[in-house]
């Protein structure tokens, strides 16, 4: 998601197969579509929310707080989640190794790069760069022999790269944007790509909430060990009510709620239909960043957004 980071989006956001059960027939538009619209709006808004919080909280203090809260909620969800019929919650040694990889690369490293990058660039730039994740996932899967890449995929890749080049190299930047921040977001995108591809075998054997929850909890522990001093240095008593509300939004809504909606939609509507909504995340991010944070949205950035979204659409065709 990422949305999530976004994750951030986010956000195992583009994992293709989480269930082998047949899809339930649904009308052209269902209540699930409404929930998906809300989830993508939350993910897109989260970039602006994080930028708002970083005005009052240090980046890693905020990240530790939201990850700890989201991990706790996920662990409670796992505890309450009924064991699948005929299934098992036990993890093989290979599964544990994959979980450690997901925790290190997709949680600890990704979250570190994400928050450092977003602190140094604009919300709009960050959302557009992370929106290229499906393109990177497709190319990585093809390199590993998991997918075949046709000319539409290469066209989509070229469009997305051109869009990012416009935003990062020749765009109007926007308030708080910097090349260093953009490069950190590109590195975060690569980490999320590894996370998404490496998670597929686990998602075939375990529920998404289990994979996400355990990897996030392990990654949060690593984050805490690496950044423990920030907890003492953060002036928690000076934090205002709006900042606390924003922290809850960025953890419970952007991580727990939106991921749950996304995977439920994949199971009910199918991955192709659900993945279309991911293209709306950068649009929501641009709107919120412009209206709430006052980030300038020039024609180059809008053109770049169109190229990125169009490129992602081609890679999903």
Coordinates of C-alpha atoms in Angstrom, one line a residue:
X1 CA 0.0 0.0 0.0
X2 CA 1.9 2.6 -0.1
X3 CA 1.0 4.2 1.2
X4 CA 1.9 3.9 2.8
X5 CA 3.9 3.9 3.2
X6 CA 2.7 5.1 2.2
X7 CA 3.2 3.2 2.7
X8 CA 3.0 3.9 1.2
X9 CA 1.3 3.5 -0.8
X10 CA 1.9 1.8 0.3
X11 CA 1.8 0.1 1.0
X12 CA 2.4 -5.4 -0.3
X13 CA 0.1 -3.1 -2.2
X14 CA 0.6 -4.7 -5.5
X15 CA 0.9 -8.4 -4.6
X16 CA -1.1 -10.3 -7.2
X17 CA -2.4 -13.4 -5.6
X18 CA -3.5 -13.7 -2.0
X19 CA -6.3 -16.3 -2.5
X20 CA -7.0 -19.2 -4.8
X21 CA -10.7 -19.1 -4.1
X22 CA -13.0 -18.3 -6.9
X23 CA -14.2 -14.7 -7.2
X24 CA -17.7 -13.8 -6.1
X25 CA -19.9 -12.3 -8.8
X26 CA -20.3 -8.6 -8.1
X27 CA -22.2 -5.8 -9.9
X28 CA -20.4 -3.2 -12.0
X29 CA -20.2 -1.0 -8.9
X30 CA -20.5 -2.4 -5.4
X31 CA -20.1 -1.2 -1.8
X32 CA -16.6 -2.6 -2.0
X33 CA -15.8 0.0 -4.7
X34 CA -16.8 2.7 -2.3
X35 CA -14.5 1.3 0.4
X36 CA -11.7 1.1 -2.1
X37 CA -12.2 4.8 -3.0
X38 CA -12.0 5.7 0.7
X39 CA -8.9 3.6 1.2
X40 CA -7.0 5.1 -1.8
X41 CA -8.0 8.6 -0.6
X42 CA -6.6 7.8 2.9
X43 CA -3.3 6.6 1.3
X44 CA -3.1 9.6 -0.9
X45 CA -3.9 12.0 2.0
X46 CA -1.3 10.3 4.2
X47 CA 1.6 12.0 2.4
X48 CA 0.2 15.4 3.4
X49 CA -0.6 14.1 6.9
X50 CA 2.9 12.9 7.4
X51 CA 4.4 16.3 6.2
X52 CA 2.1 18.0 8.7
X53 CA 3.2 15.9 11.6
X54 CA 6.9 16.4 10.7
X55 CA 6.5 20.1 11.4
X56 CA 6.1 19.2 15.1
X57 CA 7.7 15.7 15.5
X58 CA 11.2 14.4 14.5
X59 CA 10.8 12.0 11.6
X60 CA 12.0 8.8 13.3
X61 CA 10.1 9.6 16.5
X62 CA 6.9 9.9 14.5
X63 CA 7.7 6.8 12.5
X64 CA 8.4 4.7 15.6
X65 CA 5.1 5.8 17.1
X66 CA 2.9 5.0 14.1
X67 CA 4.6 1.7 13.4
X68 CA 4.3 0.5 17.0
X69 CA 0.6 1.5 17.0
X70 CA -0.1 -0.2 13.7
X71 CA 1.9 -3.3 14.6
X72 CA -0.1 -3.6 17.9
X73 CA -3.4 -3.4 16.0
X74 CA -2.2 -6.0 13.4
X75 CA -1.1 -8.4 16.1
X76 CA -4.5 -8.1 17.8
X77 CA -6.2 -8.7 14.4
X78 CA -4.1 -11.8 14.0
X79 CA -5.0 -13.1 17.4
X80 CA -8.7 -12.6 16.6
X81 CA -8.4 -13.9 13.1
X82 CA -9.8 -17.5 12.8
X83 CA -7.5 -20.1 11.5
X84 CA -8.3 -20.9 7.8
X85 CA -10.2 -24.1 7.3
X86 CA -7.7 -26.9 6.8
X87 CA -4.9 -24.4 7.1
X88 CA -2.1 -23.8 9.6
X89 CA -0.5 -20.7 11.2
X90 CA 2.8 -22.6 11.6
X91 CA 5.8 -21.2 9.7
X92 CA 8.5 -23.3 8.1
X93 CA 12.1 -22.4 8.4
X94 CA 11.9 -21.0 4.8
X95 CA 8.9 -18.9 5.8
X96 CA 10.7 -17.5 8.8
X97 CA 13.6 -16.6 6.6
X98 CA 11.3 -14.8 4.2
X99 CA 9.6 -13.0 7.1
X100 CA 13.0 -11.7 8.3
X101 CA 13.8 -10.5 4.8
X102 CA 10.5 -8.7 4.6
X103 CA 11.1 -7.2 8.0
X104 CA 14.6 -5.9 7.2
X105 CA 14.0 -4.7 3.6
X106 CA 10.3 -4.0 3.4
X107 CA 9.8 -2.5 6.9
X108 CA 13.0 -1.3 8.5
X109 CA 14.9 -0.1 5.5
X110 CA 11.8 1.0 3.6
X111 CA 10.3 3.0 6.5
X112 CA 13.7 4.6 7.2
X113 CA 14.2 5.7 3.6
X114 CA 10.5 6.7 3.3
X115 CA 10.5 9.0 6.3
X116 CA 13.9 10.5 5.5
X117 CA 12.9 11.1 1.9
X118 CA 9.5 12.6 2.7
X119 CA 11.1 14.9 5.2
X120 CA 13.3 16.3 2.4
X121 CA 10.9 16.4 -0.5
X122 CA 7.3 17.4 -1.2
X123 CA 4.3 15.2 -0.6
X124 CA 3.5 15.3 -4.4
X125 CA 7.0 14.2 -5.5
X126 CA 7.0 11.4 -2.9
X127 CA 3.6 10.0 -4.0
X128 CA 4.5 10.1 -7.7
X129 CA 7.8 8.3 -7.2
X130 CA 6.3 5.6 -5.1
X131 CA 3.5 5.3 -7.7
X132 CA 6.0 3.6 -10.0
X133 CA 6.2 0.6 -7.7
X134 CA 4.0 -1.7 -10.0
X135 CA 6.4 -1.0 -12.9
X136 CA 9.4 -2.0 -10.8
X137 CA 7.6 -5.1 -9.5
X138 CA 6.7 -6.2 -13.0
X139 CA 10.3 -5.8 -14.3
X140 CA 11.7 -7.6 -11.2
X141 CA 9.3 -10.4 -11.6
X142 CA 10.2 -10.7 -15.3
X143 CA 13.9 -10.8 -14.4
X144 CA 13.2 -13.7 -12.0
X145 CA 11.2 -15.6 -14.6
X146 CA 7.9 -15.1 -12.7
X147 CA 6.2 -13.0 -15.4
X148 CA 6.5 -12.4 -19.2
X149 CA 7.0 -8.8 -20.2
X150 CA 5.5 -7.6 -23.5
X151 CA 5.8 -4.4 -25.4
X152 CA 3.0 -2.8 -23.4
X153 CA 5.0 -3.3 -20.2
X154 CA 8.1 -1.7 -21.8
X155 CA 5.9 1.2 -23.0
X156 CA 4.5 1.6 -19.5
X157 CA 8.0 1.5 -18.1
X158 CA 9.2 4.3 -20.5
X159 CA 6.2 6.5 -19.6
X160 CA 6.7 6.1 -15.9
X161 CA 10.4 6.8 -16.1
X162 CA 9.7 9.9 -18.2
X163 CA 7.1 11.0 -15.6
X164 CA 9.5 10.6 -12.7
X165 CA 12.2 12.4 -14.7
X166 CA 9.8 15.4 -15.3
X167 CA 9.0 15.6 -11.6
X168 CA 12.5 15.0 -10.2
X169 CA 14.8 16.4 -12.8
X170 CA 12.8 19.1 -14.6
X171 CA 9.7 19.7 -12.5
X172 CA 8.9 22.8 -10.6
X173 CA 9.9 21.1 -7.3
X174 CA 7.4 22.5 -5.0
X175 CA 7.6 23.5 -1.4
X176 CA 10.2 21.5 0.5
X177 CA 11.3 19.4 -2.5
X178 CA 15.0 18.4 -3.0
X179 CA 16.9 16.0 -5.2
X180 CA 18.3 14.2 -2.1
X181 CA 14.7 13.6 -0.9
X182 CA 13.6 12.4 -4.3
X183 CA 16.6 10.0 -4.5
X184 CA 15.7 8.6 -1.0
X185 CA 12.2 8.0 -2.2
X186 CA 13.5 6.1 -5.3
X187 CA 15.5 3.9 -2.9
X188 CA 12.4 3.4 -0.8
X189 CA 10.6 2.3 -4.0
X190 CA 13.3 -0.3 -4.7
X191 CA 13.0 -1.7 -1.2
X192 CA 9.2 -1.9 -1.5
X193 CA 9.6 -3.7 -4.8
X194 CA 11.8 -6.4 -3.1
X195 CA 9.2 -6.7 -0.3
X196 CA 6.3 -7.1 -2.8
X197 CA 8.1 -9.8 -4.9
X198 CA 9.5 -11.7 -1.9
X199 CA 6.2 -11.7 -0.1
X200 CA 4.3 -13.6 -2.9
X201 CA 5.3 -17.2 -1.7
X202 CA 4.2 -16.3 1.9
X203 CA 0.9 -14.9 0.7
X204 CA 0.2 -18.1 -1.1
X205 CA 0.4 -20.0 2.3
X206 CA -0.7 -17.4 4.9
X207 CA -3.4 -14.7 5.2
X208 CA -2.2 -11.2 4.2
X209 CA -2.8 -9.8 7.7
X210 CA -0.5 -12.4 9.2
X211 CA 2.3 -11.7 6.7
X212 CA 2.0 -7.9 7.0
X213 CA 1.5 -7.9 10.8
X214 CA 4.4 -10.2 11.7
X215 CA 6.8 -8.5 9.3
X216 CA 5.8 -5.0 10.5
X217 CA 6.2 -6.0 14.1
X218 CA 9.7 -7.5 13.5
X219 CA 10.6 -4.4 11.5
X220 CA 9.4 -2.1 14.2
X221 CA 11.6 -3.9 16.7
X222 CA 14.6 -3.4 14.4
X223 CA 13.6 0.3 14.0
X224 CA 13.4 0.7 17.8
X225 CA 16.8 -0.9 18.4
X226 CA 18.4 1.4 15.8
X227 CA 16.6 4.6 16.8
X228 CA 15.9 4.1 20.5
X229 CA 17.5 7.4 21.5
X230 CA 14.9 9.4 19.5
X231 CA 12.2 8.3 22.0
X232 CA 14.0 10.2 24.8
X233 CA 14.8 13.2 22.7
X234 CA 11.3 13.7 21.4
X235 CA 9.3 16.3 23.4
X236 CA 6.2 14.2 23.7
X237 CA 4.6 16.6 26.2
X238 CA 4.6 19.5 23.7
X239 CA 2.6 17.6 21.0
X240 CA -0.7 19.1 20.2
X241 CA -4.0 17.4 19.8
X242 CA -4.1 17.7 16.0
X243 CA -0.7 16.0 15.8
X244 CA -2.0 13.0 17.8
X245 CA -5.0 12.8 15.6
X246 CA -2.7 12.8 12.5
X247 CA -0.5 10.0 14.1
X248 CA -3.6 7.9 14.6
X249 CA -4.7 8.6 11.0
X250 CA -1.3 7.7 9.6
X251 CA -1.2 4.4 11.5
X252 CA -4.7 3.0 12.1
X253 CA -6.3 4.4 9.0
X254 CA -3.4 4.4 6.5
X255 CA -1.9 1.1 7.6
X256 CA -4.5 -1.1 9.3
X257 CA -7.7 0.1 7.7
X258 CA -6.6 0.6 4.2
X259 CA -4.6 -2.6 3.9
X260 CA -7.5 -4.6 5.2
X261 CA -9.8 -3.0 2.7
X262 CA -7.3 -3.6 -0.1
X263 CA -6.9 -7.3 0.5
X264 CA -10.6 -7.8 1.1
X265 CA -11.2 -6.2 -2.3
X266 CA -8.6 -8.4 -4.0
X267 CA -10.4 -11.5 -2.7
X268 CA -13.9 -10.2 -3.7
X269 CA -13.3 -8.2 -6.8
X270 CA -10.1 -9.7 -8.1
X271 CA -6.6 -8.2 -8.4
X272 CA -7.0 -6.6 -11.9
X273 CA -10.1 -4.6 -10.9
X274 CA -8.7 -3.7 -7.5
X275 CA -5.3 -2.6 -8.8
X276 CA -7.0 0.1 -10.9
X277 CA -7.7 2.1 -7.7
X278 CA -4.0 2.3 -6.9
X279 CA -3.7 4.8 -9.8
X280 CA -5.9 7.2 -7.8
X281 CA -3.4 7.4 -4.8
X282 CA -1.1 10.0 -6.4
X283 CA -4.1 12.0 -7.6
X284 CA -5.4 12.3 -4.0
X285 CA -1.9 13.1 -2.8
X286 CA -1.5 16.0 -5.3
X287 CA -4.9 17.4 -4.4
X288 CA -4.3 17.2 -0.6
X289 CA -0.7 18.6 -0.9
X290 CA -2.0 21.5 -3.0
X291 CA -5.0 22.4 -1.0
X292 CA -3.8 21.7 2.6
X293 CA 0.0 22.2 2.4
X294 CA 0.0 24.8 -0.3
X295 CA 2.4 22.9 -2.5
X296 CA 2.5 24.4 -6.0
X297 CA 1.2 21.9 -8.6
X298 CA 2.6 23.2 -11.9
X299 CA 1.9 21.8 -15.4
X300 CA 5.2 19.8 -15.4
X301 CA 4.2 18.0 -12.3
X302 CA 0.7 17.3 -13.7
X303 CA 2.2 16.0 -16.9
X304 CA 4.6 13.8 -14.9
X305 CA 1.6 12.5 -12.9
X306 CA -0.2 11.7 -16.1
X307 CA 2.8 9.8 -17.5
X308 CA 3.3 7.8 -14.3
X309 CA -0.3 6.8 -14.0
X310 CA -0.6 6.0 -17.7
X311 CA 2.6 4.0 -17.5
X312 CA 1.3 2.0 -14.5
X313 CA -1.9 1.3 -16.4
X314 CA 0.0 -0.1 -19.3
X315 CA 2.1 -2.4 -17.1
X316 CA -1.2 -3.8 -15.5
X317 CA -2.8 -4.4 -19.0

